[in-house]
Amino acid sequence: MVDQSTVLDRAFKALADPTRRGIIASLAETDQAISRLAGPYDMSLAAVSKHVGILADAGLIRRRRVGREHVCSLDRQRLAEVAEWTARYSRFWTERLDALEAVLQVDNDNEEGSF
């Protein structure tokens, strides 16, 4: 069994590339064949297929064969796991920044009152 840390490592490594993030964005709209996913990119179909393979290995997308084409779809569960992990840190920083804002506001109010 693969631990959660390894799952996240693979997902973030896959998402580090702008082409792969673009593929994810395209698949958020609808399932697509690799040939269609390759359209916006100035690279070979084989290169796009490698990007798709990395996303699939990370568990972010699924590939299935339909006739002669490979059709890709998002694995929403894995994306939800990544979003959940990042949301924890988003809450952490939001709380810290809110606390900082409160301290700065008190400090600002004290400075305004001293003149």
XYZ file of C-alpha atoms in Angstrom:
115
model
C 0.000 0.000 0.000
C 1.248 3.489 -0.891
C 1.287 5.948 2.010
C -0.382 9.371 1.860
C 2.965 11.186 1.708
C 3.996 9.293 -1.430
C 0.610 9.979 -3.016
C 0.970 13.709 -2.375
C 4.602 13.725 -3.551
C 3.590 12.207 -6.885
C 0.620 14.528 -7.274
C 2.588 17.709 -6.556
C 5.457 16.594 -8.778
C 2.988 16.005 -11.610
C 1.270 19.351 -11.017
C 4.580 21.240 -10.984
C 4.629 21.308 -14.788
C 2.518 23.950 -16.595
C 1.649 21.595 -19.460
C 0.269 19.035 -17.041
C -1.703 21.718 -15.186
C -3.121 22.747 -18.552
C -4.141 19.162 -19.270
C -5.865 18.985 -15.880
C -7.702 22.245 -16.668
C -8.860 20.853 -20.023
C -10.079 17.642 -18.424
C -12.008 19.630 -15.817
C -14.337 20.610 -18.647
C -14.817 17.173 -20.234
C -13.133 13.830 -20.878
C -10.828 14.071 -23.878
C -8.723 11.950 -26.181
C -4.966 12.472 -25.967
C -4.993 13.743 -29.553
C -7.418 16.503 -28.541
C -5.453 17.323 -25.386
C -2.353 17.810 -27.560
C -4.021 20.531 -29.654
C -2.966 23.612 -27.661
C 0.653 22.484 -27.242
C 3.557 22.875 -29.628
C 4.879 19.374 -29.008
C 4.519 15.916 -30.435
C 1.681 13.587 -29.574
C 4.276 11.323 -27.937
C 5.400 14.173 -25.655
C 1.816 14.919 -24.611
C 1.294 11.210 -24.061
C 4.279 11.214 -21.658
C 2.706 14.091 -19.710
C -0.551 12.140 -19.582
C 1.378 9.114 -18.315
C 2.893 11.136 -15.471
C -0.547 12.442 -14.501
C -1.957 8.911 -14.639
C 0.928 7.505 -12.564
C 0.206 10.201 -9.983
C -3.420 9.073 -9.934
C -4.724 12.454 -11.077
C -6.251 11.169 -14.309
C -7.467 7.898 -15.754
C -6.938 6.609 -19.276
C -9.191 4.223 -21.107
C -9.160 2.944 -24.619
C -12.101 3.815 -26.865
C -11.563 2.304 -30.275
C -8.159 3.476 -31.446
C -7.958 6.423 -29.062
C -6.962 6.803 -25.460
C -9.514 8.926 -23.618
C -8.560 10.660 -20.386
C -10.688 11.759 -17.456
C -9.949 13.341 -14.101
C -9.696 11.242 -10.972
C -11.718 13.616 -8.824
C -10.992 11.652 -5.644
C -7.230 12.144 -5.942
C -7.694 15.827 -6.769
C -9.922 16.120 -3.709
C -7.134 14.631 -1.555
C -4.681 17.239 -2.873
C -7.220 20.018 -2.304
C -7.894 18.786 1.236
C -4.197 18.807 2.075
C -3.712 22.339 0.742
C -6.908 23.562 2.450
C -5.431 22.690 5.856
C -2.525 25.026 5.218
C -4.754 27.661 3.717
C -6.759 27.732 6.963
C -3.509 27.838 8.967
C -2.201 30.886 7.099
C -5.577 32.611 7.045
C -5.774 32.326 10.834
C -2.210 33.613 11.235
C -2.761 36.535 8.893
C -6.042 37.415 10.611
C -4.210 37.461 13.948
C -1.470 39.658 12.469
C -4.076 42.030 11.062
C -5.698 42.334 14.504
C -2.346 43.146 16.138
C -1.535 45.718 13.476
C -4.961 47.300 13.823
C -4.531 47.646 17.598
C -1.062 49.097 17.044
C -2.447 51.520 14.439
C -5.300 52.551 16.755
C -2.769 53.201 19.570
C -0.611 55.380 17.279
C -3.609 57.409 16.111
C -4.713 58.023 19.699
C -1.307 59.270 20.827
C -1.261 62.358 18.585
